[in-house]
XYZ file of C-alpha atoms in Angstrom:
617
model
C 91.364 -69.044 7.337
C 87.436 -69.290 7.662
C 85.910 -66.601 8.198
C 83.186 -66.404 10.747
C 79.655 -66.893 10.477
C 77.602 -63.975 10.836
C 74.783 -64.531 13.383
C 71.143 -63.319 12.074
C 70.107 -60.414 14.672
C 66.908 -60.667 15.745
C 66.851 -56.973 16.643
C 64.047 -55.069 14.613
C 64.824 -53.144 11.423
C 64.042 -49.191 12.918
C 64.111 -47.892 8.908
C 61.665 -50.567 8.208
C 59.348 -49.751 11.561
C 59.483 -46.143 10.695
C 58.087 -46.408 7.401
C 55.080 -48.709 8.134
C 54.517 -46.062 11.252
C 54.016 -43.404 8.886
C 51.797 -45.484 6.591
C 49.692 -46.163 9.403
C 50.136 -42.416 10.883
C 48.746 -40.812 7.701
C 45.969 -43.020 7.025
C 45.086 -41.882 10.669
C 45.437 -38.397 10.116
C 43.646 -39.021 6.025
C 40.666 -40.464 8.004
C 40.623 -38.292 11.321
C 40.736 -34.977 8.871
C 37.970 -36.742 6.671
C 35.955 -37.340 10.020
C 36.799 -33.400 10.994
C 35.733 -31.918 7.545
C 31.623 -31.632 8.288
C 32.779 -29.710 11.883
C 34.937 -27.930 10.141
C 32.482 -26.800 7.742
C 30.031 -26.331 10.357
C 32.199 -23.728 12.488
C 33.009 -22.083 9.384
C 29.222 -22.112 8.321
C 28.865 -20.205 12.154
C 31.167 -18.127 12.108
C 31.076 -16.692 8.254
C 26.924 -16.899 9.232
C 27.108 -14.284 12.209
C 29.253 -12.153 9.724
C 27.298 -11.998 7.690
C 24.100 -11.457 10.082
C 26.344 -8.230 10.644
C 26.719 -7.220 7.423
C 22.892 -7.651 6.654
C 22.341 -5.722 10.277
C 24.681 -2.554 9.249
C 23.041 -2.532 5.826
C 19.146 -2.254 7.317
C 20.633 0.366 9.343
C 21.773 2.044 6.988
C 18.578 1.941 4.726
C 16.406 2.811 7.829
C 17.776 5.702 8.563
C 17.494 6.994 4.838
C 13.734 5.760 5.579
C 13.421 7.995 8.339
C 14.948 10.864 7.036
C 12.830 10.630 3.982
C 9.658 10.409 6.195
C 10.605 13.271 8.612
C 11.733 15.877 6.054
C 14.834 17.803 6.336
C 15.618 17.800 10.027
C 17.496 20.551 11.282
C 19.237 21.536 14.252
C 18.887 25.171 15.795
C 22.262 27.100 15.914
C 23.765 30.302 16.073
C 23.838 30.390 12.847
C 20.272 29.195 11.829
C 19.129 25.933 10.669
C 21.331 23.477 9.707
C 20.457 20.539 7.679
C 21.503 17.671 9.300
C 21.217 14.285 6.907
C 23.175 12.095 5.124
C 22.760 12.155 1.102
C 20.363 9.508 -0.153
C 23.170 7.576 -2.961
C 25.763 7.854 -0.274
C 23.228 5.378 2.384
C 22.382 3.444 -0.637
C 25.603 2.597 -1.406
C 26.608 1.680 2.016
C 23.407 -0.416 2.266
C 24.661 -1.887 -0.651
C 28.211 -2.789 0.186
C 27.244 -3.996 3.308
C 24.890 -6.492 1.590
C 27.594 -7.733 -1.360
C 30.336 -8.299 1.284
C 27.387 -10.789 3.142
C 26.338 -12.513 0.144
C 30.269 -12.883 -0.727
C 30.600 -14.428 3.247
C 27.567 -16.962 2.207
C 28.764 -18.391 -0.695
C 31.796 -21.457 -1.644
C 31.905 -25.025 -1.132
C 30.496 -25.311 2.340
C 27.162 -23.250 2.361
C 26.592 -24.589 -1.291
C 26.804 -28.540 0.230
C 25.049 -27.478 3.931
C 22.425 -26.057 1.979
C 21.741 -29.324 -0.106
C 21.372 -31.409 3.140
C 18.203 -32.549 3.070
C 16.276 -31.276 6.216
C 18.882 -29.934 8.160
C 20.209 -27.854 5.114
C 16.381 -25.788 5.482
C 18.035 -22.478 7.338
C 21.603 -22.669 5.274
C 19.341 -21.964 2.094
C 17.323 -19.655 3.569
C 20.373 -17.329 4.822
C 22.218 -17.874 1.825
C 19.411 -16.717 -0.731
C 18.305 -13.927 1.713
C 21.702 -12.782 2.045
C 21.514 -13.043 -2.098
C 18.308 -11.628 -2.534
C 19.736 -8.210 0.138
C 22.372 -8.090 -2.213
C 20.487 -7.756 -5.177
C 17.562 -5.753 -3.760
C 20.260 -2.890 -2.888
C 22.078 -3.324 -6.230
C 19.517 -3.563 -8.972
C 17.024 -1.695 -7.484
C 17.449 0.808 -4.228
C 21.112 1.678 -6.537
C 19.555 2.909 -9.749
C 16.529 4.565 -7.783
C 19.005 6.626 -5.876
C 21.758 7.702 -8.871
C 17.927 8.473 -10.858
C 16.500 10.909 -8.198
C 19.515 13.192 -8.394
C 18.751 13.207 -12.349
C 15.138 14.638 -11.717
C 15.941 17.698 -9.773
C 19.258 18.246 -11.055
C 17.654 21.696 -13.284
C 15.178 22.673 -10.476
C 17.650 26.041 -8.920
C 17.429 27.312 -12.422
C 13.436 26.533 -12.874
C 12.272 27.421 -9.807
C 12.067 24.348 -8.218
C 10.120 22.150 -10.371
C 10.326 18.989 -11.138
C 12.284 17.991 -14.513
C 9.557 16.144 -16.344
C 12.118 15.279 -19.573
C 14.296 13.240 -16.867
C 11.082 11.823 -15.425
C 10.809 10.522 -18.504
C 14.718 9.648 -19.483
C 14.379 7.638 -16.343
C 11.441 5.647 -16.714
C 13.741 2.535 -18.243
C 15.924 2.410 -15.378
C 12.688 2.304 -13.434
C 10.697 -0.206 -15.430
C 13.964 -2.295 -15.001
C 13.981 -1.776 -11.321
C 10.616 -2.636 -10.760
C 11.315 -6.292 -12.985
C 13.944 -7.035 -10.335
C 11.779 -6.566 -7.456
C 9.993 -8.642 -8.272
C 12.269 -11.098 -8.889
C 13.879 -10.773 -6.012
C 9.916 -11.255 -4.289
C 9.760 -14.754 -6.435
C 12.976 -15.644 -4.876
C 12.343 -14.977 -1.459
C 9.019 -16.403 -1.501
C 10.588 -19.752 -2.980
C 13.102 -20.112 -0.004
C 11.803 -22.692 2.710
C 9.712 -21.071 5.139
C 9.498 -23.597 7.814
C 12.932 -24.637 9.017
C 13.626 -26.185 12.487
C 15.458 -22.838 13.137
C 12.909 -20.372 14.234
C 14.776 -17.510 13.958
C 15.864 -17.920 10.438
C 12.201 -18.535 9.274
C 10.915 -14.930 11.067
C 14.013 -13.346 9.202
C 12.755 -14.471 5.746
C 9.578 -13.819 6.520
C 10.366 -10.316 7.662
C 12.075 -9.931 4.009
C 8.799 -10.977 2.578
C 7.055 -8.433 4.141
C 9.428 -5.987 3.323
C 9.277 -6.802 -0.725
C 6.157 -6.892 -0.168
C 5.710 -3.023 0.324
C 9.119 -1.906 -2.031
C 7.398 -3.881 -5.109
C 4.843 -2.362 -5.442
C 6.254 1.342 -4.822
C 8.863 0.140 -7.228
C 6.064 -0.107 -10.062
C 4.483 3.029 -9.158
C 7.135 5.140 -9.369
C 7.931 3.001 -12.840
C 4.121 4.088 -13.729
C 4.691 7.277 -12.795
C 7.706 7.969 -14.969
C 5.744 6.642 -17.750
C 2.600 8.987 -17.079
C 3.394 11.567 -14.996
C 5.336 13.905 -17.679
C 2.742 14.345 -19.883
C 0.037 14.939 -17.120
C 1.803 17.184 -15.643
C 1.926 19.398 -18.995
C 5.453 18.273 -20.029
C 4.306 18.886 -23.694
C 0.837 21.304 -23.508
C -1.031 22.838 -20.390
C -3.492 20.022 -18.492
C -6.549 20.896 -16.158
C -7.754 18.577 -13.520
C -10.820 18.863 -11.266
C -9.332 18.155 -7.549
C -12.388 16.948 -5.227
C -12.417 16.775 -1.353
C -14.376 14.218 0.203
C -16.145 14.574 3.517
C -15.657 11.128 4.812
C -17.730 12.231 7.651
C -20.943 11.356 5.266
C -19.817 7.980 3.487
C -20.059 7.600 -0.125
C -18.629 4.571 -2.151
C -15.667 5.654 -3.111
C -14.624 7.186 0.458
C -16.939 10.438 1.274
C -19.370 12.806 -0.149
C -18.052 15.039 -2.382
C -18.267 18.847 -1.124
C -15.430 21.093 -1.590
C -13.331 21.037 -5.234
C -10.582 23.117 -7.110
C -9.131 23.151 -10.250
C -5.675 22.190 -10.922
C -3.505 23.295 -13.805
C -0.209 21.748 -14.580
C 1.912 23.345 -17.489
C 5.569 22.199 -17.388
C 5.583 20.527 -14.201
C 4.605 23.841 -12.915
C 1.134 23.230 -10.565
C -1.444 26.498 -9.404
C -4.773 26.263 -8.420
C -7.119 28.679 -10.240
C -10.516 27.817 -9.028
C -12.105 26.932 -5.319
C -15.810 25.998 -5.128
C -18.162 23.662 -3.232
C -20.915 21.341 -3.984
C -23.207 23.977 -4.392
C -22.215 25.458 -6.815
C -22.433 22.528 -8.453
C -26.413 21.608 -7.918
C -27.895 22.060 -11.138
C -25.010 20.946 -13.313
C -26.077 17.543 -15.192
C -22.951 15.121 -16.279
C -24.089 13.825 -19.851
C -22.032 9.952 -19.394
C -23.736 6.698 -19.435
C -22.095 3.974 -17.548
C -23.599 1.442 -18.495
C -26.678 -0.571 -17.351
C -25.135 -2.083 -14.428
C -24.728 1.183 -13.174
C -27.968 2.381 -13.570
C -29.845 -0.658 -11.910
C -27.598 -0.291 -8.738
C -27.439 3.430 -8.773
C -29.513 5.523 -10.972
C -32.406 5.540 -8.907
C -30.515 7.839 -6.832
C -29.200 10.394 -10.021
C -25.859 10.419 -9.623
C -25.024 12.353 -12.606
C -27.644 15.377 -11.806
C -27.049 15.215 -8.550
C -23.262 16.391 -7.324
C -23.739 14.595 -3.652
C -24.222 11.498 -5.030
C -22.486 11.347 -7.619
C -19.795 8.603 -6.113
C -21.672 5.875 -4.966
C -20.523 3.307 -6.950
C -16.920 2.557 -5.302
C -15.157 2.174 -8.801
C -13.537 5.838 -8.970
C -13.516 6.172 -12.930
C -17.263 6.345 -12.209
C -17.765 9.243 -10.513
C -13.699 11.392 -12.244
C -16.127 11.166 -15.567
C -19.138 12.432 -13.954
C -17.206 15.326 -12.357
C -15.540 16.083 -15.420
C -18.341 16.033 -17.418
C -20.207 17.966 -14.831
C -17.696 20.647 -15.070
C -17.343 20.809 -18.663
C -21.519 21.023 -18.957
C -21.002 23.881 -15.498
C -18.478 26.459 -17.018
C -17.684 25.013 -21.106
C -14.456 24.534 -19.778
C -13.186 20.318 -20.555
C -10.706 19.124 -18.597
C -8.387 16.192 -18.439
C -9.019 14.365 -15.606
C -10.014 14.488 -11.842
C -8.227 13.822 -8.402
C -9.858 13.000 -5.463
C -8.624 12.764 -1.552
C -9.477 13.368 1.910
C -8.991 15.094 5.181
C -6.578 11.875 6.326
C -5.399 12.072 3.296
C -4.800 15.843 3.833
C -3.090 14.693 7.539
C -0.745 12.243 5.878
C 0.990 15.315 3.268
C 0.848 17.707 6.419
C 2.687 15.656 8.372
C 5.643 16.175 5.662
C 5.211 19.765 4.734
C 4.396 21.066 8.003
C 1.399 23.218 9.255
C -0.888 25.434 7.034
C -2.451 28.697 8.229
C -5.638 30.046 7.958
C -6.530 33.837 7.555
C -7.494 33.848 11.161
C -4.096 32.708 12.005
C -5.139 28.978 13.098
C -3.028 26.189 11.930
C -4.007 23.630 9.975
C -1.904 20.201 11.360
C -1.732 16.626 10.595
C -3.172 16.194 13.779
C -6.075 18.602 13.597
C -7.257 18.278 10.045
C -9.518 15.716 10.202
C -11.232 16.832 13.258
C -11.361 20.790 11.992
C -12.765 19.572 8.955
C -15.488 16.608 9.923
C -16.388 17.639 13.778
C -15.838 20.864 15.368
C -16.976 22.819 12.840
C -20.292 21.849 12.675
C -20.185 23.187 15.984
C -18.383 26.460 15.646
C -20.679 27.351 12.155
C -24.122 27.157 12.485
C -24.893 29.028 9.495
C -23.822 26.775 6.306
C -22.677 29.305 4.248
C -19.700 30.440 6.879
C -19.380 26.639 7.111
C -18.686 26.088 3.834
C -16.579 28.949 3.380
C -14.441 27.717 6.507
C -14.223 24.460 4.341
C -12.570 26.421 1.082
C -10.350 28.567 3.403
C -8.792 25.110 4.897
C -8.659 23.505 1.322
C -7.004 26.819 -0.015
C -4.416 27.089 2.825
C -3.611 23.038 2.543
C -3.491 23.432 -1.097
C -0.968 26.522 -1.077
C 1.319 25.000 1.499
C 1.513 21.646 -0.547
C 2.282 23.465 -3.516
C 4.855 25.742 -1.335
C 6.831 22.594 -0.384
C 6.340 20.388 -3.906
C 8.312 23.934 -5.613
C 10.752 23.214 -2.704
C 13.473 21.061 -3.759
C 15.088 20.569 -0.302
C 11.732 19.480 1.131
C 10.398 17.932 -1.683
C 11.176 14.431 -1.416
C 9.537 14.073 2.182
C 6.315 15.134 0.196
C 6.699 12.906 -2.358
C 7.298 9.685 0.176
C 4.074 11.082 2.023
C 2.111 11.208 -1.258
C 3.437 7.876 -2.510
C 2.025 6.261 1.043
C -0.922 8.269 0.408
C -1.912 7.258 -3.111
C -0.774 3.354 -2.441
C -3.503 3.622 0.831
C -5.797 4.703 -2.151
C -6.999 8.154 0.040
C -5.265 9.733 -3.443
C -6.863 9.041 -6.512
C -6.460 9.656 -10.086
C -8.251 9.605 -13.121
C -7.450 10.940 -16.968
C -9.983 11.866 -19.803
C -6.910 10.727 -21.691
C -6.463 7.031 -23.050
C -3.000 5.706 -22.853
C -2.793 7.729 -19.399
C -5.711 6.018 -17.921
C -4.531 2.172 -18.784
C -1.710 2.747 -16.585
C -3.678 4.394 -13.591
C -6.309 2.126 -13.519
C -3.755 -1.116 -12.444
C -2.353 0.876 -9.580
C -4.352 1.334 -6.079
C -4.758 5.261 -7.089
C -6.631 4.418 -9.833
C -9.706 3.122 -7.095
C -10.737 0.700 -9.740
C -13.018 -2.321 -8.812
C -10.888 -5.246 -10.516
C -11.970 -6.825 -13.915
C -10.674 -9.971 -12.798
C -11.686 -13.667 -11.730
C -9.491 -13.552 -8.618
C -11.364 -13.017 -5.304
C -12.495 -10.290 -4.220
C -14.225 -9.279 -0.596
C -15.562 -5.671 -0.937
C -17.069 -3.911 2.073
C -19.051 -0.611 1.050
C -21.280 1.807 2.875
C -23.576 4.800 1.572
C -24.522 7.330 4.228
C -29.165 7.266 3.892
C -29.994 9.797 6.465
C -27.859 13.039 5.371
C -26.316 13.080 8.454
C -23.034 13.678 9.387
C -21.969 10.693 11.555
C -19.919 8.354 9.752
C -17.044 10.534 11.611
C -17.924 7.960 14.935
C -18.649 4.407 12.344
C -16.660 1.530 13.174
C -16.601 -1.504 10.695
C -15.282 -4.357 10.660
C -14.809 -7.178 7.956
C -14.523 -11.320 8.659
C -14.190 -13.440 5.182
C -14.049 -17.083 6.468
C -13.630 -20.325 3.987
C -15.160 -23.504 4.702
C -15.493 -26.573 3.207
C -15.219 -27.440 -0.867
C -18.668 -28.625 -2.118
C -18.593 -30.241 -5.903
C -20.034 -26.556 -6.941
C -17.115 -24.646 -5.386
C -15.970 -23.813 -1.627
C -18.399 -22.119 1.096
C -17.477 -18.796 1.916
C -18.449 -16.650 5.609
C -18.657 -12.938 5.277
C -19.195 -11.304 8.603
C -19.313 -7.696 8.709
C -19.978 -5.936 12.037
C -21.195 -2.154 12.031
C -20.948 0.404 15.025
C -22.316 3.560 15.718
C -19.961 4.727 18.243
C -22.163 8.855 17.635
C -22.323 10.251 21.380
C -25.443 10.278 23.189
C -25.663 13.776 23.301
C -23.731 16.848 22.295
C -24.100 16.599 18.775
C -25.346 19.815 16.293
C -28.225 19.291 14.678
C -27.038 19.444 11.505
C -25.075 16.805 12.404
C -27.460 14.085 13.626
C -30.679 15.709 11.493
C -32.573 12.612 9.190
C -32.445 14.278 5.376
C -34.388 10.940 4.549
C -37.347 11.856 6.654
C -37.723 8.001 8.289
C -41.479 6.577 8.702
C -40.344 5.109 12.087
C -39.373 6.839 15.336
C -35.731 8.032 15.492
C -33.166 9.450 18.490
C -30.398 12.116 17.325
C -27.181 10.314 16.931
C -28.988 7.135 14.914
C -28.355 6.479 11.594
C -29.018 5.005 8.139
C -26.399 2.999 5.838
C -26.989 1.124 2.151
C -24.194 -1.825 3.234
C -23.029 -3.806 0.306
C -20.838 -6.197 0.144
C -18.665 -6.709 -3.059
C -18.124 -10.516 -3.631
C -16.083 -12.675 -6.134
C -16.935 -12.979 -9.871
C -19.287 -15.860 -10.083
C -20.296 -16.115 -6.579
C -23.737 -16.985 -5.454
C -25.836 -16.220 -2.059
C -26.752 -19.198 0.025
C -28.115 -17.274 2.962
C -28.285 -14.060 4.607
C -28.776 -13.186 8.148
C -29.013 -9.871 10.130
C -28.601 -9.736 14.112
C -29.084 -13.569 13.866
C -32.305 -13.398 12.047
C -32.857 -14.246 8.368
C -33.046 -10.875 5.681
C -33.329 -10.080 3.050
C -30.426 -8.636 0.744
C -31.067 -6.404 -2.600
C -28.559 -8.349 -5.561
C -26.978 -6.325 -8.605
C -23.862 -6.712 -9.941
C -21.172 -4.155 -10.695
C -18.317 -4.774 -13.278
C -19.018 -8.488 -13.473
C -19.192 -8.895 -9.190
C -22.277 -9.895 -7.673
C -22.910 -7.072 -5.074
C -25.496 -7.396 -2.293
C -27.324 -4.567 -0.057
C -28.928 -4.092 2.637
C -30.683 -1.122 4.125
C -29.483 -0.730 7.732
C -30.969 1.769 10.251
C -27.881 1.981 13.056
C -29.154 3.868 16.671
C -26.669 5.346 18.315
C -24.579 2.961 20.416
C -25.170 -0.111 18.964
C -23.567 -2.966 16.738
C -25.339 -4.991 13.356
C -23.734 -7.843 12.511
C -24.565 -8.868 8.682
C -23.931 -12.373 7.860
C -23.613 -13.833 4.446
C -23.250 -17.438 3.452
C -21.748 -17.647 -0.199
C -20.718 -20.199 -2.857
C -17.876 -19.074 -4.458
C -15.176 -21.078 -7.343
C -12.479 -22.338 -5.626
C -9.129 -20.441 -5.681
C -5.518 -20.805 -4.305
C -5.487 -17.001 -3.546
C -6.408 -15.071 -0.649
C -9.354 -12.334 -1.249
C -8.386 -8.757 -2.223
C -9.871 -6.782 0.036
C -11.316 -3.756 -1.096
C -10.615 -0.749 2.007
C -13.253 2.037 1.300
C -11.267 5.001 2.785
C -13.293 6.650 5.822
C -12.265 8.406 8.840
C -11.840 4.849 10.851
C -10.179 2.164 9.269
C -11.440 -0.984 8.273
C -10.635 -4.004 10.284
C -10.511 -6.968 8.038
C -9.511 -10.589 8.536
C -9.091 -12.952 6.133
C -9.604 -16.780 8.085
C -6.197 -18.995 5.981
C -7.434 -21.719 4.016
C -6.017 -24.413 1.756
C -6.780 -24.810 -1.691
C -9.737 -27.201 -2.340
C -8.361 -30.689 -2.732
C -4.999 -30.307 -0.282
């Protein structure tokens, strides 16, 4: 029997269909998750980003409010019970500062910031959040860490020593310091390095607000690295030190701030501080300082006698100038040597005073951070007519200042707002220190307490004014300080200075001794008008192309000081009125912005430095 044919189906093969579907179907899906990675990435960029914006946000907070608890002091709240400190310990903000910061950095790392951040242009404010989110992380770790497990270290023997300071863990520490200070900078390097102009705004002011931020914890970092290094053995860690302490009247401008007029001595011996001696400048009239400083010096100064004469005895504003007159003064005064001088002034005196609180005066009148400068450089010209109660009111406020600073340093509680107020003090350079000793000195000299003029190539726009007349009224001087660049000649690039000076003195109202002309002027004067030596401090090498006063050609006395061309002019200043002092300068060209040098008076300086490229961009 045949069998029968089998027809071919033309029906489709389903097993056959199904496979090439799936091919098909997961090439799809291959390509449409290939085509989804870079959103993918992108919303987890976004979303990991704001995260970690948090975690940066909570970790400020955190290191603000140790800020502000450092800069108000121990705050307390008034109960039944008394006063109740109310803060949170300094390691335990750190290291929630610093956890905050690692667990950001951890949310900006992996595979997708490391490729966004490589795109070229629109990769600009990936980088830039992932190395500031690095550089928080490292700031809080390997440097604001080891400065907060340290300060524990250095007051950790003070209940059984009375409070002081413990000068051998000052100096146990000074490694950990030195190492902290390395990293800051770093970390400054790095920042700096990170693209600064993205096309997202917001990301650029955030690094840039970083900047500014290293930008004031480097530098306090390598103080307080200096100051491990130099403090123990100036404050007597090993034998007793003496220092002459000077107060400067800023009220009667001399180079290095004011003219010198009250002064103490300070002894140190173990970390343990006193005052033996209060005195004022005239005591010191006929005492003769037997230093030379050199010729430079003398040309621009020593027609003047600085080192017979105690008032002027700081023109110059390089502070090692006049700390080795005053010591040498002393020594040739009473036999006694000492081993160095410190020098500061009423703001200066407003600036610890708003940490340790008021001082008071026999009389009962408080001395505040707000009345100070006022007590010490107006009203009482007014309330003492007689010099010698005036001068006596002076040593009474330095004496009640000086014990209520010393009250609070012994006071470990309230000791590190007075240290934070110091360290802003010295960095302003209204503190300054010299020391007779060698080793000491190199250190103090780099930092902005050691009020040295620099030794250095690097520009340098120096604004300086010597009170003429005798009088009193730098209190009411205004200054203000323009350094312009202009075009690069073959000899180097042209350089603007424009310095305006204003007598701001009242018309009337004044004590005589205030407003009274010491220097005896051939011309006709008014009270309230007065006379200033204005120099102006330029860059090594620099040469004068032209000076002009009020508009009007002058002519400008030139010396030099420590290798910087310096020139002067003398400037009568009536009461009311404004000199502008132009000077046209030549100077070798330089990629780096001036350092300005801030003479410390009772109104700041306002400076402006003009931005400029270096010659040839």
């Amino acid at each position: 029997m045949r069998m029968p044919r089998l027809r071919r189906t033309t029906e489709p093969n389903y097993a056959d269909s199904l496979v090439r579907w799936l091919r098909h179907r997961r090439a799809g899906l291959l390509v449409a998750a290939l085509a989804g990675l870079p959103l993918a990435g992108a919303g987890w960029i976004v979303v990991t980003g704001l995260l970690a914006h948090d975690e940066l946000l909570a970790s400020q907070q955190a290191l603000n409010s140790l800020r502000q608890q450092i800069a108000a002091g121990p705050l307390a709240e008034v109960s039944a019970g008394g006063a109740v400190p109310v803060k949170q310990k300094p390691d335990a903000a750190v290291r929630a500062a610093a956890a905050h910061a690692a667990r950001a950095h951890s949310l900006t790392t992996g595979p997708a910031w490391y490729s966004a951040a490589h795109v070229p242009v629109l990769g600009g404010p990936v980088r830039t959040v992932r190395g500031a989110a690095e550089a928080a992380e490292r700031l809080t770790r390997e440097v604001l860490s080891p400065l907060a497990d340290t300060a524990p270290q250095l007051t950790a023997d003070t209940a059984k020593d009375g409070g002081h300071l413990s000068l051998p863990a000052l100096r146990r520490a000074a490694p950990v310091l030195d190492q902290a200070s390395r990293s800051a900078s770093d970390v400054r390097r790095e920042v700096n390095e990170l693209p600064r102009d993205t096309w997202l705004p917001a990301v650029d002011r955030a690094r840039a607000q970083l900047a500014r931020k290293l930008d004031r914890i480097v530098p306090a970092t390598g103080d307080a690295a200096a100051a491990a290094r130099v403090l123990p053995s100036m404050l007597g860690e090993r034998s007793p030190r003496r220092y002459v302490v000077v107060f400067e009247n800023t009220a009667e401008a001399r180079g290095t701030g004011g003219l010198p007029g009250a002064f103490a001595v300070l002894t140190a011996d173990r970390g343990r501080l006193a005052f033996e001696y209060f005195g004022n400048d005239t005591e010191m009239a006929d005492a003769v300082a037997a230093v030379d400083p050199g010729d430079e010096y003398a040309a621009s100064h020593g027609h003047n006698a600085p080192t017979t004469t105690w008032v002027n005895s700081n023109l110059s504003p390089h502070f090692p100038y006049a700390a080795r007159i005053w010591t040498a003064a002393w020594e040739d005064h009473t036999g006694q040597k000492v081993d160095g001088a410190f020098a500061l002034d009423p703001s200066a005196l407003a600036g610890l005073l708003t940490a340790s609180g008021p001082a008071r005066l026999p009389d009962g009148t408080a001395v505040t951070a707000a009345n100070v400068v006022d007590l010490t450089e107006r009203s009482s010209y007014a309330a003492y007519a007689d010099t010698r109660e005036r001068k006596a009111f002076f040593l009474n406020v330095a004496r009640a200042v000086a014990g209520r600073l010393l009250g609070v340093a012994n006071d470990s509680p309230r000791r590190t707002a007075l240290f934070a107020a110091l360290s802003g003090q010295m960095r302003s350079g209204r503190v300054k220190m010299w020391s007779a000793h060698p080793s000491e000195q190199r250190e103090l000299r780099r930092r902005p307490f050691g009020g040295t003029l620099p030794d250095t190539a690097d520009p340098l726009a120096g604004l300086v004014v010597n009170n003429a007349a005798g009088t009193k009224l730098d209190y009411y001087l205004d200054r203000r300080l323009e350094w312009a660049p202009g075009r690069c000649a073959a000899a180097g690039r042209e350089v603007t200075v424009t310095v305006d000076l204003t007598n701001r003195a009242p018309a009337s109202g004044l004590p005589l001794y205030v407003t009274q002309r010491v220097d005896a002027p051939s011309y006709r004067t008014r009270p309230g008008d007065n006379r200033l030596l204005v120099s102006y401090y330029a860059s090594k090498g620099a040469r004068l192309a032209k000076a002009a006063l009020d508009g009007r050609p002058v002519m400008v006395n030139q010396a030099a000081e420590r290798g910087h061309p310096v020139y002067t002019l003398d400037l009568e200043l009536p009461a009311g009125s404004t000199r502008t002092l132009e000077l046209r300068l030549l100077e070798s060209p330089s990629s780096r912005p001036p350092l300005l040098l801030r003479q410390p008076m009772v109104r700041p300086l306002r400076a402006t430095v003009r931005p400029y490229p270096a010659c040839g961009d």
